Amino acid sequence: MGILDNLNDVQRAAVEYISGPSIIIAGAGSGKTRVITYKIAHLINLGENPFNIIALTFTNKAAREMRNRVETLIGGTEARNVWLGTFHSIFARILRVEAERLGFSSNFTIYDTDDSKSLMKAILKDQQLDDKKYKISTVLNRISTAKTNLISHVEYNNNQELMHADSESGRPKTGMLYTFYQERLRKANAMDFDDLLFNTNILFRDFPDILYKYQKRFQYVLVDEYQDTNFAQYLIVKKLAAANENITVVGDDAQSIYAFRGANIQNILNLEKDYPDLKTFKLEQNYRSTQNIVNIANSIINKNKAQFKKTIWTQNEEGDKLKLNATATDNEEGNLVARQIFDIINREKSKPSSIAILYRTNAQSRALEEALRRINIPYKIFGGMSFYKRKEIKDLLAYFRLAVNSKDEEALKRVINYPKRGIGDTTLDKIKIIANEKSLSLYEIITSINQYISLPQATEQKLLNFAVMIKASSIELKTKNAYDMAMQIAKSSGILQLLYEERNDDEGIMRFENVEELLNGIKDFSESQNDEEGSTELRTLPQFMEDIALYTDADEKDKQEGDFVSLMTIHAAKGLEFPYVFIVGLEENLFPSIMALNSREDIEEERRLFYVALTRGEKQVFLSYANTRYKWGNLTVTEPSRFIQELDTNFIDDETGLFEMEKPSEKNDFALERQSWSNLPKAVDISKNLKKLTKTSENKNTNIDEYEKIQVGVEVYHQRFGKGKVQQVDGIGADKKAIVFFANVGNKNLILRYAKLDLME
């Protein structure tokens, strides 16, 4: 049996089509990764050279999964010769080879977000600009957007429209900061993440011989998650495929949710304009979810106008209807979700790891965490601090970076006096000033310090000792494996000894253990086999640092192990799947976000985000919203999301009564009453129907018997919430608590002592 016999008809047709451009529209759960990996394997089986195949993804996790699948399909080690990886890793690899054409050396450092922020902070300080006016994240986002659109700092400063926009926003010197930022990066022989794509475009634009070299090498171009590409990525792919147009893109316009990162859905919607003979394949069979989940997801995404029309279907079981719940507050929503999860774990005998809670913003996790913690359900939040962002890890990595690239300014500033070696800020400031004046790196000034600055002999010697230590480490980079080199630097820098001595509390022990874990990881990296004969080649520290520099949040998430409920934003959940999914906070101005109400395009992206959330579920999906939520310390009345109104009620188990209000013939008596209450004209005076209770303050003369009149089914009136009906009563006397349903705000938990309820006659 051939490997293609494992595919359905459409998947097989997409895999077998290898001559010319094609797009594979892969609906959620339709096996897109399966198709792209089978296509790579099929090409190799046909005799194509794997070195001539390039496959681009967005996460290292996806790249590893694809490579492992290809290896399983074809056996041997040929799959390792495919250029398969993330956009950033593949183009960093190309830039390492071609760096000199752009004025960089091949050992350039890749700055992460923290490095970029530190560099911009230093620039603002040098320019004496207010960091409250020029917020670092705002300025860097502006620069990132420019780079994504291939606007250099020179072009930026010559663009009157951009200059005017900066002036209008109160940041007229943003262009100048962009220039200084790029100059400092170049001086440090460094690139940030955006530069990896920006500089690849420059390389292909300005050096036709290099573009031709890679066009000739890559006979087949495959791109995963094409709907998430930005302009810079789109242009690189287009240039690489221009020679022979053997390009295959895989994606789903319905899952395009990263516009805030620069992703452009038009890249996938307008692909036929670039390739008029484009062949289209639609993968419409969902292998992941139940029929009810697939049907409800279809009913939502069909509301969008900008899309490829397709009908996702499944042969899976019908499954349970989606449960819709409403609570009075966000805290009660957390409690409800926690109770439902407790039931799933105990009733279904499911593991916590089979459950995910998805929300629109990270801030929503608080109430959920508290509720889960109260009933001892293990959980983990994704999107918190990455292992590689911890201080002790970044400190040691800074020494590694300096050994690889001594011009790395941010790394040097971080560790020149850590562990403390008597080199103060004043000395460092003097070095910075001279370095800027001479257009030299900090390290270059330090190695010849007596030529530039007059310092006390003791300070001068400390600086030279530091430089000698870095130089000694760099000499052996190519002759020692990554682990031996890392351990040598950890010891010679003094970091290992310092952290060992600081193990006097839990935090100190954790820091030491984190460094130990980093070294363990480097040991594993050093000993891993990666050549065709299966022997271990020398894997060096620069190679390890390249892997770390391109590490993503998705990879951190992939490494998490254990049995726990996963909490994350919907954006972070893309590409994942869970048997049970809870989507919380379905309220207008929260989901859809209040920031996404300005255009149809924004609303449609929010709707795609909801579609992504729904299609993470395999067996059952729970939806919920709160009628009130605290925002900036104020209790705010909310309204259900417009997306709830778009749900097909045939697939919903509505426990809120929301949909019943639209179907009078199917309502129970109380639902009918509730609708009539909500429709009462505001001028109607219902006070004549009220019977006052004895004053329910902390008055010592309170008549306790009055509280006994509050029973299940009794109708009451609250000055703030209006008319309600008692649903549940607990406790005795003035300490009695009641759950009361109010038409406008849903269920409220009230303590009778303070509630000031009036009985309806």
mmCIF file of N, CA, C and O in Angstrom, residues 667-727:
data_model
loop_
_atom_site.group_PDB
_atom_site.id
_atom_site.type_symbol
_atom_site.label_atom_id
_atom_site.label_comp_id
_atom_site.label_asym_id
_atom_site.label_seq_id
_atom_site.Cartn_x
_atom_site.Cartn_y
_atom_site.Cartn_z
ATOM 1 N N LYS A 667 -42.003 29.632 25.794
ATOM 2 C CA LYS A 667 -41.531 30.105 27.088
ATOM 3 C C LYS A 667 -42.342 29.504 28.224
ATOM 4 O O LYS A 667 -43.515 29.207 28.085
ATOM 5 N N ASN A 668 -41.655 29.392 29.391
ATOM 6 C CA ASN A 668 -42.420 29.082 30.585
ATOM 7 C C ASN A 668 -42.953 30.392 31.158
ATOM 8 O O ASN A 668 -42.639 31.475 30.677
ATOM 9 N N ASP A 669 -43.763 30.307 32.192
ATOM 10 C CA ASP A 669 -44.415 31.499 32.716
ATOM 11 C C ASP A 669 -43.414 32.545 33.175
ATOM 12 O O ASP A 669 -43.579 33.738 32.934
ATOM 13 N N PHE A 670 -42.368 32.090 33.865
ATOM 14 C CA PHE A 670 -41.427 33.058 34.404
ATOM 15 C C PHE A 670 -40.651 33.748 33.286
ATOM 16 O O PHE A 670 -40.366 34.937 33.360
ATOM 17 N N ALA A 671 -40.337 32.987 32.223
ATOM 18 C CA ALA A 671 -39.628 33.595 31.088
ATOM 19 C C ALA A 671 -40.493 34.669 30.447
ATOM 20 O O ALA A 671 -40.017 35.726 30.048
ATOM 21 N N LEU A 672 -41.829 34.397 30.371
ATOM 22 C CA LEU A 672 -42.741 35.390 29.814
ATOM 23 C C LEU A 672 -42.766 36.641 30.685
ATOM 24 O O LEU A 672 -42.731 37.759 30.196
ATOM 25 N N GLU A 673 -42.819 36.412 32.002
ATOM 26 C CA GLU A 673 -42.836 37.547 32.910
ATOM 27 C C GLU A 673 -41.570 38.368 32.764
ATOM 28 O O GLU A 673 -41.587 39.588 32.737
ATOM 29 N N ARG A 674 -40.410 37.655 32.654
ATOM 30 C CA ARG A 674 -39.139 38.346 32.577
ATOM 31 C C ARG A 674 -39.093 39.262 31.361
ATOM 32 O O ARG A 674 -38.627 40.389 31.424
ATOM 33 N N GLN A 675 -39.645 38.763 30.232
ATOM 34 C CA GLN A 675 -39.654 39.599 29.033
ATOM 35 C C GLN A 675 -40.535 40.829 29.258
ATOM 36 O O GLN A 675 -40.184 41.934 28.870
ATOM 37 N N SER A 676 -41.668 40.607 29.896
ATOM 38 C CA SER A 676 -42.573 41.735 30.112
ATOM 39 C C SER A 676 -41.933 42.761 31.037
ATOM 40 O O SER A 676 -42.109 43.963 30.857
ATOM 41 N N TRP A 677 -41.151 42.291 32.027
ATOM 42 C CA TRP A 677 -40.484 43.247 32.918
ATOM 43 C C TRP A 677 -39.480 44.077 32.138
ATOM 44 O O TRP A 677 -39.394 45.279 32.307
ATOM 45 N N SER A 678 -38.698 43.405 31.286
ATOM 46 C CA SER A 678 -37.642 44.127 30.574
ATOM 47 C C SER A 678 -38.213 45.120 29.574
ATOM 48 O O SER A 678 -37.540 46.053 29.171
ATOM 49 N N ASN A 679 -39.493 44.911 29.191
ATOM 50 C CA ASN A 679 -40.107 45.808 28.211
ATOM 51 C C ASN A 679 -40.953 46.909 28.853
ATOM 52 O O ASN A 679 -41.593 47.687 28.160
ATOM 53 N N LEU A 680 -40.989 46.953 30.182
ATOM 54 C CA LEU A 680 -41.792 47.971 30.854
ATOM 55 C C LEU A 680 -41.280 49.372 30.515
ATOM 56 O O LEU A 680 -40.070 49.616 30.530
ATOM 57 N N PRO A 681 -42.158 50.299 30.185
ATOM 58 C CA PRO A 681 -41.705 51.683 29.973
ATOM 59 C C PRO A 681 -41.061 52.211 31.252
ATOM 60 O O PRO A 681 -41.492 51.892 32.354
ATOM 61 N N LYS A 682 -40.021 53.044 31.094
ATOM 62 C CA LYS A 682 -39.288 53.523 32.259
ATOM 63 C C LYS A 682 -40.161 54.388 33.163
ATOM 64 O O LYS A 682 -39.895 54.532 34.343
ATOM 65 N N ALA A 683 -41.231 54.962 32.620
ATOM 66 C CA ALA A 683 -42.064 55.860 33.426
ATOM 67 C C ALA A 683 -43.034 55.117 34.332
ATOM 68 O O ALA A 683 -43.649 55.703 35.198
ATOM 69 N N VAL A 684 -43.179 53.774 34.134
ATOM 70 C CA VAL A 684 -44.138 53.020 34.923
ATOM 71 C C VAL A 684 -43.726 53.012 36.395
ATOM 72 O O VAL A 684 -42.576 52.757 36.721
ATOM 73 N N ASP A 685 -44.653 53.306 37.283
ATOM 74 C CA ASP A 685 -44.381 53.308 38.718
ATOM 75 C C ASP A 685 -44.939 52.036 39.311
ATOM 76 O O ASP A 685 -46.157 51.835 39.342
ATOM 77 N N ILE A 686 -44.053 51.166 39.786
ATOM 78 C CA ILE A 686 -44.524 49.898 40.365
ATOM 79 C C ILE A 686 -44.457 49.934 41.882
ATOM 80 O O ILE A 686 -44.689 48.932 42.543
ATOM 81 N N SER A 687 -44.155 51.090 42.436
ATOM 82 C CA SER A 687 -43.982 51.170 43.893
ATOM 83 C C SER A 687 -45.275 50.844 44.638
ATOM 84 O O SER A 687 -45.243 50.376 45.764
ATOM 85 N N LYS A 688 -46.439 51.085 44.014
ATOM 86 C CA LYS A 688 -47.706 50.826 44.699
ATOM 87 C C LYS A 688 -47.920 49.341 44.943
ATOM 88 O O LYS A 688 -48.768 48.947 45.741
ATOM 89 N N ASN A 689 -47.178 48.497 44.247
ATOM 90 C CA ASN A 689 -47.314 47.058 44.426
ATOM 91 C C ASN A 689 -46.310 46.486 45.420
ATOM 92 O O ASN A 689 -46.201 45.282 45.567
ATOM 93 N N LEU A 690 -45.541 47.392 46.085
ATOM 94 C CA LEU A 690 -44.491 46.919 46.979
ATOM 95 C C LEU A 690 -44.961 46.918 48.421
ATOM 96 O O LEU A 690 -45.733 47.769 48.849
ATOM 97 N N LYS A 691 -44.455 45.938 49.158
ATOM 98 C CA LYS A 691 -44.700 45.888 50.588
ATOM 99 C C LYS A 691 -43.354 45.988 51.279
ATOM 100 O O LYS A 691 -42.495 45.135 51.091
ATOM 101 N N LYS A 692 -43.137 47.046 52.048
ATOM 102 C CA LYS A 692 -41.847 47.282 52.671
ATOM 103 C C LYS A 692 -41.548 46.236 53.731
ATOM 104 O O LYS A 692 -42.400 45.882 54.545
ATOM 105 N N LEU A 693 -40.278 45.772 53.706
ATOM 106 C CA LEU A 693 -39.785 44.961 54.807
ATOM 107 C C LEU A 693 -39.303 45.890 55.905
ATOM 108 O O LEU A 693 -39.054 47.072 55.684
ATOM 109 N N THR A 694 -39.160 45.308 57.113
ATOM 110 C CA THR A 694 -38.546 46.096 58.181
ATOM 111 C C THR A 694 -37.166 46.513 57.721
ATOM 112 O O THR A 694 -36.489 45.773 57.018
ATOM 113 N N LYS A 695 -36.702 47.677 58.115
ATOM 114 C CA LYS A 695 -35.432 48.207 57.642
ATOM 115 C C LYS A 695 -34.319 47.179 57.789
ATOM 116 O O LYS A 695 -34.085 46.667 58.885
ATOM 117 N N THR A 696 -33.641 46.889 56.680
ATOM 118 C CA THR A 696 -32.638 45.824 56.699
ATOM 119 C C THR A 696 -31.228 46.397 56.740
ATOM 120 O O THR A 696 -30.390 46.078 55.936
ATOM 121 N N SER A 697 -31.003 47.259 57.694
ATOM 122 C CA SER A 697 -29.649 47.752 57.899
ATOM 123 C C SER A 697 -29.068 47.006 59.077
ATOM 124 O O SER A 697 -29.555 45.961 59.472
ATOM 125 N N GLU A 698 -28.055 47.553 59.710
ATOM 126 C CA GLU A 698 -27.461 46.889 60.857
ATOM 127 C C GLU A 698 -28.133 47.362 62.148
ATOM 128 O O GLU A 698 -27.566 47.325 63.225
ATOM 129 N N ASN A 699 -29.385 47.819 62.032
ATOM 130 C CA ASN A 699 -30.164 48.268 63.174
ATOM 131 C C ASN A 699 -30.394 47.111 64.145
ATOM 132 O O ASN A 699 -30.801 46.026 63.747
ATOM 133 N N LYS A 700 -30.127 47.329 65.428
ATOM 134 C CA LYS A 700 -30.255 46.261 66.417
ATOM 135 C C LYS A 700 -31.700 45.821 66.581
ATOM 136 O O LYS A 700 -31.975 44.743 67.084
ATOM 137 N N ASN A 701 -32.690 46.659 66.187
ATOM 138 C CA ASN A 701 -34.099 46.330 66.380
ATOM 139 C C ASN A 701 -34.720 45.629 65.183
ATOM 140 O O ASN A 701 -35.931 45.538 65.070
ATOM 141 N N THR A 702 -33.852 45.150 64.252
ATOM 142 C CA THR A 702 -34.378 44.491 63.067
ATOM 143 C C THR A 702 -35.268 43.322 63.461
ATOM 144 O O THR A 702 -34.930 42.528 64.328
ATOM 145 N N ASN A 703 -36.432 43.218 62.813
ATOM 146 C CA ASN A 703 -37.354 42.116 63.055
ATOM 147 C C ASN A 703 -36.926 40.921 62.206
ATOM 148 O O ASN A 703 -37.116 40.908 60.993
ATOM 149 N N ILE A 704 -36.327 39.924 62.849
ATOM 150 C CA ILE A 704 -35.779 38.772 62.137
ATOM 151 C C ILE A 704 -36.861 38.033 61.366
ATOM 152 O O ILE A 704 -36.625 37.470 60.305
ATOM 153 N N ASP A 705 -38.100 38.051 61.867
ATOM 154 C CA ASP A 705 -39.173 37.317 61.192
ATOM 155 C C ASP A 705 -39.388 37.800 59.766
ATOM 156 O O ASP A 705 -39.849 37.047 58.906
ATOM 157 N N GLU A 706 -39.094 39.072 59.516
ATOM 158 C CA GLU A 706 -39.303 39.607 58.178
ATOM 159 C C GLU A 706 -38.450 38.872 57.140
ATOM 160 O O GLU A 706 -38.857 38.707 55.991
ATOM 161 N N TYR A 707 -37.244 38.464 57.560
ATOM 162 C CA TYR A 707 -36.363 37.784 56.609
ATOM 163 C C TYR A 707 -36.922 36.422 56.199
ATOM 164 O O TYR A 707 -36.615 35.908 55.126
ATOM 165 N N GLU A 708 -37.737 35.847 57.080
ATOM 166 C CA GLU A 708 -38.282 34.521 56.768
ATOM 167 C C GLU A 708 -39.284 34.580 55.620
ATOM 168 O O GLU A 708 -39.645 33.553 55.036
ATOM 169 N N LYS A 709 -39.756 35.781 55.306
ATOM 170 C CA LYS A 709 -40.704 35.915 54.196
ATOM 171 C C LYS A 709 -40.012 35.777 52.838
ATOM 172 O O LYS A 709 -40.680 35.621 51.815
ATOM 173 N N ILE A 710 -38.682 35.883 52.838
ATOM 174 C CA ILE A 710 -37.931 35.720 51.580
ATOM 175 C C ILE A 710 -37.731 34.233 51.353
ATOM 176 O O ILE A 710 -36.866 33.598 51.961
ATOM 177 N N GLN A 711 -38.540 33.661 50.501
ATOM 178 C CA GLN A 711 -38.496 32.232 50.204
ATOM 179 C C GLN A 711 -38.386 32.029 48.698
ATOM 180 O O GLN A 711 -38.632 32.955 47.904
ATOM 181 N N VAL A 712 -38.022 30.813 48.289
ATOM 182 C CA VAL A 712 -37.917 30.484 46.864
ATOM 183 C C VAL A 712 -39.264 30.744 46.183
ATOM 184 O O VAL A 712 -40.318 30.332 46.692
ATOM 185 N N GLY A 713 -39.247 31.431 45.055
ATOM 186 C CA GLY A 713 -40.459 31.729 44.303
ATOM 187 C C GLY A 713 -41.063 33.078 44.604
ATOM 188 O O GLY A 713 -41.919 33.567 43.854
ATOM 189 N N VAL A 714 -40.650 33.718 45.713
ATOM 190 C CA VAL A 714 -41.186 35.027 46.077
ATOM 191 C C VAL A 714 -40.643 36.085 45.122
ATOM 192 O O VAL A 714 -39.475 36.063 44.749
ATOM 193 N N GLU A 715 -41.528 37.016 44.749
ATOM 194 C CA GLU A 715 -41.124 38.113 43.883
ATOM 195 C C GLU A 715 -40.750 39.318 44.733
ATOM 196 O O GLU A 715 -41.468 39.667 45.676
ATOM 197 N N VAL A 716 -39.617 39.931 44.395
ATOM 198 C CA VAL A 716 -39.103 41.034 45.194
ATOM 199 C C VAL A 716 -38.711 42.191 44.276
ATOM 200 O O VAL A 716 -38.662 42.050 43.056
ATOM 201 N N TYR A 717 -38.386 43.326 44.918
ATOM 202 C CA TYR A 717 -37.936 44.478 44.150
ATOM 203 C C TYR A 717 -36.684 45.044 44.805
ATOM 204 O O TYR A 717 -36.606 45.187 46.030
ATOM 205 N N HIS A 718 -35.680 45.362 43.964
ATOM 206 C CA HIS A 718 -34.428 45.946 44.437
ATOM 207 C C HIS A 718 -34.274 47.320 43.787
ATOM 208 O O HIS A 718 -34.544 47.487 42.591
ATOM 209 N N GLN A 719 -33.860 48.299 44.570
ATOM 210 C CA GLN A 719 -33.796 49.669 44.068
ATOM 211 C C GLN A 719 -32.900 49.802 42.838
ATOM 212 O O GLN A 719 -33.153 50.631 41.966
ATOM 213 N N ARG A 720 -31.847 48.973 42.763
ATOM 214 C CA ARG A 720 -30.903 49.091 41.649
ATOM 215 C C ARG A 720 -31.226 48.131 40.513
ATOM 216 O O ARG A 720 -31.188 48.493 39.336
ATOM 217 N N PHE A 721 -31.573 46.886 40.870
ATOM 218 C CA PHE A 721 -31.724 45.847 39.848
ATOM 219 C C PHE A 721 -33.160 45.668 39.366
ATOM 220 O O PHE A 721 -33.415 44.971 38.391
ATOM 221 N N GLY A 722 -34.122 46.293 40.083
ATOM 222 C CA GLY A 722 -35.507 46.191 39.658
ATOM 223 C C GLY A 722 -36.206 44.956 40.202
ATOM 224 O O GLY A 722 -35.868 44.431 41.269
ATOM 225 N N LYS A 723 -37.193 44.469 39.435
ATOM 226 C CA LYS A 723 -38.016 43.354 39.868
ATOM 227 C C LYS A 723 -37.285 42.037 39.671
ATOM 228 O O LYS A 723 -36.625 41.828 38.649
ATOM 229 N N GLY A 724 -37.413 41.126 40.656
ATOM 230 C CA GLY A 724 -36.733 39.844 40.563
ATOM 231 C C GLY A 724 -37.514 38.733 41.216
ATOM 232 O O GLY A 724 -38.548 38.967 41.852
ATOM 233 N N LYS A 725 -37.024 37.515 41.056
ATOM 234 C CA LYS A 725 -37.676 36.352 41.638
ATOM 235 C C LYS A 725 -36.632 35.522 42.354
ATOM 236 O O LYS A 725 -35.561 35.227 41.801
ATOM 237 N N VAL A 726 -36.902 35.130 43.589
ATOM 238 C CA VAL A 726 -35.949 34.389 44.419
ATOM 239 C C VAL A 726 -35.803 32.962 43.884
ATOM 240 O O VAL A 726 -36.791 32.247 43.720
ATOM 241 N N GLN A 727 -34.568 32.587 43.625
ATOM 242 C CA GLN A 727 -34.279 31.264 43.069
ATOM 243 C C GLN A 727 -33.768 30.277 44.116
ATOM 244 O O GLN A 727 -34.012 29.082 44.039
#
